[in-house]
Amino acid sequence: MTETGIVYLVGAGPGDPELLTLKALRLIEAADVVVYDRLVSPEILSLIPEGIARVDVGKRSGSHPVPQKSINRILIKLAKSGQQVVRLKGGDPMVFGRGGEEVDMLNQHNVTVKTVPGITAAQGCAATLNLPLTQRGIANSLVYMTGHTRDDQVPEMDWAELAKAKTTLVIYMGAAKIIEITAKLMEAGLAANTPAMAVSNATLKKQRQIQSTVSTLAQDTQEANLDGPVLFVLGQAVGLVCAKGELENAGKEKPAVIASI
Ligand SMILES: C[S@@+](CC[C@H](N)C(=O)[O-])C[C@H]1O[C@@H](n2cnc3c(N)ncnc32)[C@H](O)[C@@H]1O
């Protein structure tokens, strides 16, 4: 334990422990305490050596997660007591991980904080499927968006910009709003038969993925009854994977593919 504590905001990646960075593993092994989220996989938690304290802030009482204010209090208290704290988050802490808010809060309390990146779900998911998120001539921009705002609404986006043919759109936390999001995209001009997929538990043994099109994505996802965290990927680049016909419901509906591989 040091005299003045420190918080390392560490990305745990999408689940597969082999996708943890060497730096993340070194810090986990050297920590006094690891404060972790719901999305950190059991496989990664098993890498925390015995004797290192753990605080689970992903636990839900009723249906409510531990409030961010309580997490903040825990981090400040641990750091101010001189501990080396690893704040372990699923994916990358700075991609839909509230990492920025925790950095601000720790700065305000004069606690040293350092960020260690992790592989975000989009990258983990794309890698497991050999899916190129960008591809020359097919996808020249890549957008990560959240599926809902803090008050549970569909975010206000420039839908016409997102509907451009050469964009790959990745939607995090979108399961509850995918009907509305796909409707907005089609209204804005995205072709109904644009390739789309839903991937759950990416990089873990229980990963599942379905192929679909923008117009059928919501219904196909519901019918597939995917459990665990789900990521949606839409765009012509997805068609490159669908074209191989190896996905769970391949052949149910053939998305329009503008290039073959
Ligand atoms: C609060 S966000 C956290 C994102 C995380 N910071 C990252 O960089 O991946 C949670 C959302 O990330 C996505 N997600 C995280 N891990 C995933 C996985 N293994 N498979 C599929 N989606 C995942 C899901 O859309 C989930 O609802």
Short mmCIF file of C-alpha atoms and ligand atoms in Angstrom, two decimals:
data_model
loop_
_atom_site.label_atom_id
_atom_site.label_comp_id
_atom_site.label_asym_id
_atom_site.label_seq_id
_atom_site.Cartn_x
_atom_site.Cartn_y
_atom_site.Cartn_z
CA MET A 1 0.00 0.00 0.00
CA THR A 2 1.32 3.50 -0.88
CA GLU A 3 0.84 6.66 1.19
CA THR A 4 -1.25 8.35 -1.46
CA GLY A 5 -3.49 6.02 -3.35
CA ILE A 6 -4.17 5.85 -7.05
CA VAL A 7 -7.01 4.63 -9.23
CA TYR A 8 -6.29 2.82 -12.48
CA LEU A 9 -9.28 2.88 -14.77
CA VAL A 10 -8.69 -0.38 -16.60
CA GLY A 11 -10.47 -1.84 -19.62
CA ALA A 12 -11.14 -5.57 -19.25
CA GLY A 13 -12.11 -6.06 -22.90
CA PRO A 14 -15.25 -7.84 -24.09
CA GLY A 15 -14.86 -11.04 -22.08
CA ASP A 16 -12.19 -13.38 -23.44
CA PRO A 17 -9.35 -13.19 -20.88
CA GLU A 18 -6.76 -13.48 -23.65
CA LEU A 19 -7.92 -10.08 -24.87
CA LEU A 20 -6.81 -8.41 -21.66
CA THR A 21 -3.72 -6.23 -22.17
CA LEU A 22 -0.46 -7.16 -20.44
CA LYS A 23 -0.65 -3.83 -18.62
CA ALA A 24 -4.14 -4.56 -17.33
CA LEU A 25 -3.04 -7.95 -16.04
CA ARG A 26 0.07 -6.50 -14.37
CA LEU A 27 -2.01 -3.85 -12.60
CA ILE A 28 -4.64 -6.38 -11.50
CA GLU A 29 -1.90 -8.55 -10.00
CA ALA A 30 -0.33 -5.56 -8.21
CA ALA A 31 -3.57 -4.02 -6.93
CA ASP A 32 -4.69 -3.75 -3.31
CA VAL A 33 -8.30 -3.86 -4.43
CA VAL A 34 -10.23 -4.44 -7.67
CA VAL A 35 -13.58 -2.66 -8.06
CA TYR A 36 -15.42 -4.31 -10.95
CA ASP A 37 -18.52 -3.99 -13.11
CA ARG A 38 -21.23 -6.43 -14.15
CA LEU A 39 -19.77 -6.87 -17.63
CA VAL A 40 -16.38 -8.12 -16.45
CA SER A 41 -16.44 -11.83 -17.26
CA PRO A 42 -15.98 -14.55 -14.60
CA GLU A 43 -12.97 -15.76 -16.66
CA ILE A 44 -11.27 -12.40 -16.10
CA LEU A 45 -12.27 -12.20 -12.45
CA SER A 46 -10.58 -15.58 -11.94
CA LEU A 47 -7.26 -13.89 -12.84
CA ILE A 48 -7.40 -11.71 -9.71
CA PRO A 49 -4.94 -13.36 -7.32
CA GLU A 50 -6.22 -14.59 -3.97
CA GLY A 51 -5.61 -12.06 -1.23
CA ILE A 52 -6.52 -9.05 -3.36
CA ALA A 53 -9.74 -7.45 -2.17
CA ARG A 54 -12.67 -7.31 -4.59
CA VAL A 55 -15.63 -4.98 -4.65
CA ASP A 56 -18.52 -5.89 -6.96
CA VAL A 57 -20.28 -2.69 -7.97
CA GLY A 58 -22.20 -4.42 -10.75
CA LYS A 59 -24.48 -6.16 -8.27
CA ARG A 60 -28.10 -5.29 -8.65
CA SER A 61 -30.40 -4.78 -5.71
CA GLY A 62 -33.85 -5.27 -7.22
CA SER A 63 -33.31 -4.11 -10.76
CA HIS A 64 -31.14 -1.13 -9.84
CA PRO A 65 -27.38 -1.16 -10.39
CA VAL A 66 -25.15 0.33 -7.67
CA PRO A 67 -25.66 4.08 -8.22
CA GLN A 68 -22.71 5.94 -9.73
CA LYS A 69 -22.55 8.22 -6.66
CA SER A 70 -21.97 5.22 -4.40
CA ILE A 71 -19.28 3.89 -6.76
CA ASN A 72 -17.61 7.31 -6.65
CA ARG A 73 -17.65 7.30 -2.85
CA ILE A 74 -16.10 3.81 -2.77
CA LEU A 75 -13.30 4.80 -5.18
CA ILE A 76 -12.47 8.00 -3.28
CA LYS A 77 -12.47 6.24 0.09
CA LEU A 78 -10.21 3.43 -1.10
CA ALA A 79 -7.76 5.76 -2.84
CA LYS A 80 -7.65 8.24 0.05
CA SER A 81 -6.79 5.40 2.39
CA GLY A 82 -3.65 4.89 0.32
CA GLN A 83 -4.71 1.87 -1.69
CA GLN A 84 -3.79 1.05 -5.28
CA VAL A 85 -7.22 0.61 -6.82
CA VAL A 86 -8.00 -1.08 -10.13
CA ARG A 87 -11.39 0.08 -11.39
CA LEU A 88 -12.08 -2.71 -13.85
CA LYS A 89 -14.67 -2.07 -16.57
CA GLY A 90 -15.98 -4.15 -19.46
CA GLY A 91 -14.54 -3.26 -22.86
CA ASP A 92 -12.83 0.11 -22.92
CA PRO A 93 -13.46 2.48 -20.00
CA MET A 94 -13.84 5.45 -22.35
CA VAL A 95 -16.37 3.87 -24.72
CA PHE A 96 -19.83 4.03 -23.14
CA GLY A 97 -18.19 3.16 -19.85
CA ARG A 98 -18.66 6.39 -17.86
CA GLY A 99 -14.88 6.60 -17.65
CA GLY A 100 -14.91 10.35 -18.27
CA GLU A 101 -17.26 10.95 -15.34
CA GLU A 102 -15.07 8.90 -12.99
CA VAL A 103 -11.93 10.74 -14.12
CA ASP A 104 -13.62 14.12 -13.48
CA MET A 105 -14.84 13.07 -10.08
CA LEU A 106 -11.44 11.70 -9.01
CA ASN A 107 -9.69 14.85 -10.27
CA GLN A 108 -12.09 16.95 -8.21
CA HIS A 109 -11.06 15.00 -5.12
CA ASN A 110 -7.34 15.21 -5.96
CA VAL A 111 -7.02 11.49 -6.52
CA THR A 112 -4.49 10.45 -9.15
CA VAL A 113 -6.18 8.50 -11.93
CA LYS A 114 -4.68 6.75 -14.95
CA THR A 115 -6.52 5.04 -17.78
CA VAL A 116 -5.56 1.73 -19.37
CA PRO A 117 -7.47 1.02 -22.58
CA GLY A 118 -9.35 -2.17 -23.28
CA ILE A 119 -10.68 -3.78 -26.42
CA THR A 120 -14.16 -2.42 -26.94
CA ALA A 121 -17.06 -4.80 -27.65
CA ALA A 122 -17.24 -3.69 -31.30
CA GLN A 123 -13.66 -4.71 -31.93
CA GLY A 124 -13.97 -7.98 -30.04
CA CYS A 125 -17.15 -8.86 -31.87
CA ALA A 126 -15.73 -7.93 -35.29
CA ALA A 127 -12.58 -9.94 -34.67
CA THR A 128 -14.41 -13.14 -33.76
CA LEU A 129 -16.29 -12.98 -37.08
CA ASN A 130 -13.43 -11.70 -39.24
CA LEU A 131 -15.72 -8.77 -39.89
CA PRO A 132 -13.97 -5.66 -41.21
CA LEU A 133 -15.53 -2.59 -39.60
CA THR A 134 -14.04 -0.53 -42.42
CA GLN A 135 -13.29 -1.79 -45.91
CA ARG A 136 -11.94 0.11 -48.88
CA GLY A 137 -14.77 1.08 -51.23
CA ILE A 138 -17.46 -0.43 -48.98
CA ALA A 139 -17.27 1.18 -45.55
CA ASN A 140 -15.25 4.35 -45.17
CA SER A 141 -16.64 5.53 -41.85
CA LEU A 142 -17.40 3.84 -38.57
CA VAL A 143 -19.81 5.10 -35.93
CA TYR A 144 -20.34 3.80 -32.41
CA MET A 145 -23.65 4.95 -30.95
CA THR A 146 -25.60 4.23 -27.79
CA GLY A 147 -29.10 2.83 -28.17
CA HIS A 148 -30.59 4.96 -25.43
CA THR A 149 -30.10 8.14 -23.48
CA ARG A 150 -29.99 8.39 -19.70
CA ASP A 151 -33.76 9.02 -19.64
CA ASP A 152 -34.33 5.95 -21.80
CA GLN A 153 -35.06 7.69 -25.08
CA VAL A 154 -33.60 7.00 -28.51
CA PRO A 155 -30.68 9.45 -28.79
CA GLU A 156 -31.02 12.42 -31.10
CA MET A 157 -28.76 11.67 -34.02
CA ASP A 158 -28.16 12.95 -37.52
CA TRP A 159 -30.01 9.97 -39.01
CA ALA A 160 -29.44 11.08 -42.61
CA GLU A 161 -25.68 11.10 -41.97
CA LEU A 162 -25.85 7.63 -40.36
CA ALA A 163 -27.93 6.30 -43.25
CA LYS A 164 -25.13 6.96 -45.73
CA ALA A 165 -24.33 3.78 -47.57
CA LYS A 166 -20.65 3.57 -46.73
CA THR A 167 -20.99 3.80 -42.95
CA THR A 168 -20.69 0.90 -40.53
CA LEU A 169 -22.94 1.62 -37.57
CA VAL A 170 -22.35 -0.17 -34.27
CA ILE A 171 -25.07 0.18 -31.66
CA TYR A 172 -24.26 -0.43 -28.00
CA MET A 173 -27.04 -0.94 -25.42
CA GLY A 174 -29.60 -0.98 -28.21
CA ALA A 175 -31.74 -4.05 -27.50
CA ALA A 176 -34.71 -2.13 -26.09
CA LYS A 177 -34.76 0.47 -28.86
CA ILE A 178 -33.70 -1.41 -31.97
CA ILE A 179 -37.20 -1.23 -33.52
CA GLU A 180 -37.22 2.56 -33.27
CA ILE A 181 -33.60 2.97 -34.35
CA THR A 182 -33.96 0.84 -37.48
CA ALA A 183 -37.22 2.66 -38.34
CA LYS A 184 -35.47 6.04 -38.06
CA LEU A 185 -32.61 4.84 -40.23
CA MET A 186 -34.96 3.60 -42.95
CA GLU A 187 -36.99 6.83 -42.81
CA ALA A 188 -33.72 8.67 -43.34
CA GLY A 189 -32.99 6.66 -46.46
CA LEU A 190 -31.07 3.55 -45.38
CA ALA A 191 -32.07 0.68 -47.67
CA ALA A 192 -34.28 -1.87 -45.90
CA ASN A 193 -32.12 -4.75 -47.15
CA THR A 194 -28.86 -3.35 -45.78
CA PRO A 195 -26.98 -6.18 -44.01
CA ALA A 196 -27.23 -6.14 -40.24
CA MET A 197 -26.38 -8.45 -37.40
CA ALA A 198 -26.83 -8.89 -33.67
CA VAL A 199 -24.06 -10.46 -31.60
CA SER A 200 -24.42 -11.47 -27.96
CA ASN A 201 -21.68 -12.34 -25.48
CA ALA A 202 -19.00 -11.58 -28.06
CA THR A 203 -15.64 -13.36 -27.56
CA LEU A 204 -17.05 -15.70 -24.90
CA LYS A 205 -17.82 -19.39 -25.44
CA LYS A 206 -21.53 -18.60 -25.28
CA GLN A 207 -21.30 -16.04 -28.13
CA ARG A 208 -24.21 -16.09 -30.57
CA GLN A 209 -24.74 -14.04 -33.70
CA ILE A 210 -27.58 -13.70 -36.15
CA GLN A 211 -27.59 -12.24 -39.61
CA SER A 212 -30.41 -10.07 -40.76
CA THR A 213 -31.24 -6.89 -42.62
CA VAL A 214 -32.09 -3.47 -41.28
CA SER A 215 -35.82 -4.07 -41.80
CA THR A 216 -35.87 -7.48 -40.08
CA LEU A 217 -33.21 -6.98 -37.39
CA ALA A 218 -35.55 -6.17 -34.51
CA GLN A 219 -37.84 -9.13 -35.15
CA ASP A 220 -34.99 -11.58 -35.81
CA THR A 221 -33.28 -10.52 -32.59
CA GLN A 222 -36.44 -10.96 -30.59
CA GLU A 223 -37.08 -14.40 -32.09
CA ALA A 224 -33.49 -15.49 -31.41
CA ASN A 225 -34.02 -14.63 -27.73
CA LEU A 226 -30.37 -13.62 -27.28
CA ASP A 227 -29.27 -13.31 -23.69
CA GLY A 228 -26.36 -11.32 -22.27
CA PRO A 229 -25.03 -8.08 -23.72
CA VAL A 230 -25.98 -7.55 -27.36
CA LEU A 231 -24.26 -5.44 -29.98
CA PHE A 232 -25.81 -4.52 -33.33
CA VAL A 233 -23.71 -3.93 -36.43
CA LEU A 234 -25.29 -2.49 -39.57
CA GLY A 235 -23.84 -1.70 -42.95
CA GLN A 236 -22.48 -3.13 -46.16
CA ALA A 237 -19.35 -4.42 -44.43
CA VAL A 238 -21.58 -6.80 -42.48
CA GLY A 239 -22.60 -8.30 -45.80
CA LEU A 240 -19.06 -9.56 -46.29
CA VAL A 241 -19.53 -11.90 -43.33
CA CYS A 242 -23.15 -12.76 -44.15
CA ALA A 243 -22.06 -13.75 -47.65
CA LYS A 244 -20.07 -16.64 -46.18
CA GLY A 245 -23.33 -18.13 -44.91
CA GLU A 246 -21.83 -19.37 -41.64
CA LEU A 247 -24.03 -17.45 -39.25
CA GLU A 248 -26.74 -18.96 -37.08
CA ASN A 249 -29.72 -18.10 -39.28
CA ALA A 250 -27.89 -17.83 -42.57
CA GLY A 251 -30.17 -18.33 -45.52
CA LYS A 252 -33.30 -17.20 -43.68
CA GLU A 253 -33.04 -13.93 -45.50
CA LYS A 254 -30.24 -12.90 -47.81
CA PRO A 255 -29.06 -9.37 -47.13
CA ALA A 256 -28.12 -7.35 -50.19
CA VAL A 257 -24.36 -7.41 -50.56
CA ILE A 258 -22.78 -4.82 -52.80
CA ALA A 259 -19.44 -6.54 -53.02
CA SER A 260 -18.43 -10.15 -52.89
CA ILE A 261 -15.30 -11.61 -51.32
C1 LIG B 1 -22.33 0.03 -20.74
S1 LIG B 1 -21.84 -0.50 -22.34
C2 LIG B 1 -20.16 -0.87 -22.03
C3 LIG B 1 -19.31 -0.85 -23.26
C4 LIG B 1 -17.86 -1.15 -22.98
N1 LIG B 1 -17.24 -0.07 -22.24
C5 LIG B 1 -17.06 -1.44 -24.24
O1 LIG B 1 -16.15 -0.68 -24.58
O2 LIG B 1 -17.36 -2.45 -24.88
C6 LIG B 1 -22.60 -2.08 -22.40
C7 LIG B 1 -22.94 -2.52 -23.82
O3 LIG B 1 -21.75 -2.92 -24.49
C8 LIG B 1 -22.05 -3.97 -25.38
N2 LIG B 1 -21.22 -5.14 -24.99
C9 LIG B 1 -20.30 -5.19 -24.03
N3 LIG B 1 -19.70 -6.38 -24.00
C10 LIG B 1 -20.26 -7.12 -24.97
C11 LIG B 1 -20.07 -8.45 -25.46
N4 LIG B 1 -19.17 -9.26 -24.91
N5 LIG B 1 -20.85 -8.87 -26.49
C12 LIG B 1 -21.76 -8.07 -27.06
N6 LIG B 1 -21.98 -6.79 -26.65
C13 LIG B 1 -21.23 -6.33 -25.63
C14 LIG B 1 -23.54 -4.25 -25.28
O4 LIG B 1 -24.20 -3.48 -26.27
C15 LIG B 1 -23.84 -3.73 -23.89
O5 LIG B 1 -25.21 -3.38 -23.77
#
